[in-house]
């Protein structure tokens, strides 16, 4: 199930007119049959969509690139924060899964793919979360499985100032971060380039 679907041009318009969170909320209420949406979730949409909207606009991707928000993975309760679809520099179709986080800090753990945060306690590393969604879709979708569609994944922590050393880049997470890059508050240009290369 897809909560929000639009072109990149339409999505940027919704962000710039400050209607994006209302449209997501209304669609969630309608499609999931809920009576209300937690206000913290609405505030997360307002915050995160402004940041990722700026990235998409500045990356100057084609106006007809596709945007999916809160994509409910089939047969699960998991929802992918953000997907942008288009074509890479060679013309091959594909999409990028982007896990959005409002975190400002986190700590490493001794568990592979697990980090610790003040708010959530032990939870999945954002790159691992994006990676797991990618693996699920590779198993579920024939076009992804047979490589007709290229799929990439990454995480964007738009409120998080990278530390030195950065716990989320610790060696224990190196394989997962290598597969699904993590972008912090000051990495907007790198994320724009990543998007432009693979779906722009």
Short mmCIF file of C-alpha atoms in Angstrom, two decimals:
data_model
loop_
_atom_site.label_atom_id
_atom_site.label_comp_id
_atom_site.label_asym_id
_atom_site.label_seq_id
_atom_site.Cartn_x
_atom_site.Cartn_y
_atom_site.Cartn_z
CA UNK A 1 0.00 0.00 0.00
CA UNK A 2 1.25 3.47 -0.91
CA UNK A 3 0.23 6.37 1.34
CA UNK A 4 1.52 9.16 -0.91
CA UNK A 5 2.49 9.01 -4.58
CA UNK A 6 3.48 11.89 -6.84
CA UNK A 7 6.00 13.11 -9.37
CA UNK A 8 9.09 14.84 -8.00
CA UNK A 9 7.69 18.10 -9.36
CA UNK A 10 4.35 17.58 -7.57
CA UNK A 11 6.08 16.54 -4.37
CA UNK A 12 8.26 19.66 -4.34
CA UNK A 13 5.14 21.79 -4.89
CA UNK A 14 3.46 20.10 -1.92
CA UNK A 15 6.54 20.74 0.23
CA UNK A 16 6.88 24.36 -0.85
CA UNK A 17 3.18 25.08 -0.24
CA UNK A 18 3.42 23.40 3.18
CA UNK A 19 0.64 20.91 2.36
CA UNK A 20 2.72 17.71 2.29
CA UNK A 21 2.15 16.64 5.91
CA UNK A 22 -1.62 17.25 5.65
CA UNK A 23 -1.81 15.15 2.47
CA UNK A 24 0.12 12.30 4.07
CA UNK A 25 -2.02 12.46 7.23
CA UNK A 26 -5.30 12.45 5.28
CA UNK A 27 -4.14 9.50 3.18
CA UNK A 28 -3.03 7.54 6.26
CA UNK A 29 -6.43 8.08 7.89
CA UNK A 30 -8.24 6.98 4.74
CA UNK A 31 -6.08 3.99 3.79
CA UNK A 32 -5.45 2.55 7.24
CA UNK A 33 -8.88 3.41 8.63
CA UNK A 34 -7.44 5.21 11.63
CA UNK A 35 -9.40 7.84 13.57
CA UNK A 36 -6.38 10.04 14.15
CA UNK A 37 -2.62 10.22 13.61
CA UNK A 38 -0.17 10.76 16.46
CA UNK A 39 0.91 14.40 16.47
CA UNK A 40 4.57 13.38 16.82
CA UNK A 41 4.31 11.53 13.52
CA UNK A 42 2.75 14.57 11.84
CA UNK A 43 5.57 16.77 13.15
CA UNK A 44 8.10 14.23 11.86
CA UNK A 45 6.56 14.48 8.38
CA UNK A 46 6.62 18.28 8.50
CA UNK A 47 10.26 18.29 9.53
CA UNK A 48 11.65 15.45 7.42
CA UNK A 49 9.75 16.25 4.22
CA UNK A 50 11.06 19.82 4.26
CA UNK A 51 14.63 18.54 4.42
CA UNK A 52 14.28 15.79 1.82
CA UNK A 53 12.24 18.14 -0.39
CA UNK A 54 15.15 20.59 -0.39
CA UNK A 55 17.51 17.76 -1.36
CA UNK A 56 15.28 16.62 -4.24
CA UNK A 57 14.83 20.17 -5.50
CA UNK A 58 18.53 20.99 -5.33
CA UNK A 59 19.50 17.69 -6.98
CA UNK A 60 17.58 18.91 -10.06
CA UNK A 61 16.20 15.45 -10.85
CA UNK A 62 13.79 15.11 -13.77
CA UNK A 63 10.31 16.46 -13.01
CA UNK A 64 8.74 13.07 -13.74
CA UNK A 65 10.80 11.08 -11.25
CA UNK A 66 8.41 9.22 -8.96
CA UNK A 67 8.04 9.82 -5.23
CA UNK A 68 6.50 7.34 -2.79
CA UNK A 69 6.08 8.15 0.90
CA UNK A 70 5.17 5.71 3.68
CA UNK A 71 5.16 2.68 1.38
CA UNK A 72 3.73 -0.23 3.37
CA UNK A 73 5.81 -3.34 2.60
CA UNK A 74 3.46 -6.13 1.47
CA UNK A 75 2.41 -8.61 4.17
CA UNK A 76 4.16 -6.60 6.92
CA UNK A 77 3.44 -3.66 9.20
CA UNK A 78 6.66 -1.93 8.09
CA UNK A 79 6.56 1.32 6.15
CA UNK A 80 9.37 2.72 4.02
CA UNK A 81 9.82 6.44 4.73
CA UNK A 82 10.72 7.64 1.26
CA UNK A 83 11.36 6.24 -2.22
CA UNK A 84 12.44 8.12 -5.33
CA UNK A 85 12.30 6.36 -8.69
CA UNK A 86 13.78 7.32 -12.03
CA UNK A 87 16.66 6.37 -14.32
CA UNK A 88 20.40 6.37 -13.74
CA UNK A 89 23.02 8.01 -15.95
CA UNK A 90 22.98 5.03 -18.34
CA UNK A 91 19.17 5.08 -18.64
CA UNK A 92 18.48 2.05 -16.42
CA UNK A 93 15.30 2.31 -14.36
CA UNK A 94 15.51 1.99 -10.61
CA UNK A 95 14.73 3.53 -7.26
CA UNK A 96 16.34 4.59 -3.99
CA UNK A 97 14.98 3.77 -0.54
CA UNK A 98 15.77 6.61 1.88
CA UNK A 99 15.35 6.03 5.61
CA UNK A 100 14.73 9.40 7.29
CA UNK A 101 15.63 10.01 10.93
CA UNK A 102 15.28 13.07 13.16
CA UNK A 103 17.93 11.82 15.57
CA UNK A 104 20.60 14.15 16.93
CA UNK A 105 22.81 11.50 18.52
CA UNK A 106 23.30 7.76 18.90
CA UNK A 107 25.74 5.29 20.45
CA UNK A 108 27.29 2.13 19.07
CA UNK A 109 26.50 -1.26 20.60
CA UNK A 110 28.28 -4.60 20.32
CA UNK A 111 25.41 -5.97 18.25
CA UNK A 112 25.63 -6.03 14.48
CA UNK A 113 23.15 -3.56 12.97
CA UNK A 114 21.94 -2.28 16.36
CA UNK A 115 22.54 1.16 17.90
CA UNK A 116 21.39 2.86 21.09
CA UNK A 117 19.47 6.15 21.28
CA UNK A 118 18.09 8.08 24.25
CA UNK A 119 14.56 8.04 22.87
CA UNK A 120 14.28 4.50 21.44
CA UNK A 121 16.88 2.55 23.43
CA UNK A 122 18.40 -0.25 21.35
CA UNK A 123 17.12 0.04 17.79
CA UNK A 124 18.21 -0.73 14.24
CA UNK A 125 21.01 1.26 12.65
CA UNK A 126 19.35 3.52 10.01
CA UNK A 127 21.50 2.08 7.22
CA UNK A 128 20.57 -1.44 8.30
CA UNK A 129 16.90 -0.49 8.30
CA UNK A 130 17.11 0.83 4.72
CA UNK A 131 19.15 -2.23 3.71
CA UNK A 132 16.58 -4.64 5.18
CA UNK A 133 13.77 -2.97 3.19
CA UNK A 134 15.87 -3.34 0.04
CA UNK A 135 16.42 -7.06 0.72
CA UNK A 136 12.72 -7.57 1.34
CA UNK A 137 11.79 -5.94 -1.97
CA UNK A 138 14.43 -7.98 -3.81
CA UNK A 139 12.81 -11.16 -2.49
CA UNK A 140 9.26 -9.94 -3.07
CA UNK A 141 9.44 -8.15 -6.42
CA UNK A 142 10.40 -10.12 -9.52
CA UNK A 143 11.58 -7.02 -11.42
CA UNK A 144 13.99 -6.19 -8.60
CA UNK A 145 15.04 -9.82 -8.15
CA UNK A 146 15.95 -10.31 -11.81
CA UNK A 147 17.72 -6.91 -11.97
CA UNK A 148 15.22 -5.30 -14.38
CA UNK A 149 15.05 -2.56 -11.75
CA UNK A 150 18.12 -1.24 -9.96
CA UNK A 151 17.58 -0.64 -6.25
CA UNK A 152 19.73 1.40 -3.86
CA UNK A 153 19.28 2.31 -0.21
CA UNK A 154 20.61 4.94 2.18
CA UNK A 155 19.81 6.83 5.37
CA UNK A 156 19.50 10.59 5.90
CA UNK A 157 19.81 11.98 9.44
CA UNK A 158 19.06 15.61 8.67
CA UNK A 159 19.28 16.90 12.27
CA UNK A 160 22.41 14.95 13.22
CA UNK A 161 25.83 16.66 13.30
CA UNK A 162 28.46 14.01 12.62
CA UNK A 163 30.80 13.40 15.56
CA UNK A 164 34.51 12.59 15.51
CA UNK A 165 34.70 9.67 15.86
CA UNK A 166 31.14 8.97 14.72
CA UNK A 167 29.46 6.01 16.50
CA UNK A 168 27.21 5.28 13.51
CA UNK A 169 30.32 4.82 11.33
CA UNK A 170 32.03 2.48 13.79
CA UNK A 171 33.82 -0.54 12.29
CA UNK A 172 31.07 -2.85 13.52
CA UNK A 173 28.70 -1.16 11.04
CA UNK A 174 31.18 -0.73 8.16
CA UNK A 175 29.69 -3.39 5.85
CA UNK A 176 26.16 -2.08 6.18
CA UNK A 177 27.18 1.58 5.78
CA UNK A 178 29.23 0.63 2.72
CA UNK A 179 26.13 -0.94 1.16
CA UNK A 180 23.63 1.68 2.34
CA UNK A 181 25.43 5.01 2.91
CA UNK A 182 24.50 7.23 5.81
CA UNK A 183 24.20 10.99 5.30
CA UNK A 184 24.25 13.51 8.14
CA UNK A 185 23.17 17.13 8.55
CA UNK A 186 26.16 18.50 6.63
CA UNK A 187 26.08 15.85 3.87
CA UNK A 188 23.29 17.33 1.76
CA UNK A 189 25.50 17.82 -1.30
CA UNK A 190 26.71 14.21 -1.18
CA UNK A 191 23.14 12.94 -0.88
CA UNK A 192 22.07 15.12 -3.81
CA UNK A 193 24.85 13.61 -5.92
CA UNK A 194 23.89 10.05 -4.88
CA UNK A 195 20.29 10.69 -5.96
CA UNK A 196 21.28 12.41 -9.18
CA UNK A 197 23.57 9.52 -10.23
CA UNK A 198 21.10 6.71 -9.63
CA UNK A 199 17.68 8.17 -10.43
CA UNK A 200 18.19 11.75 -11.57
#
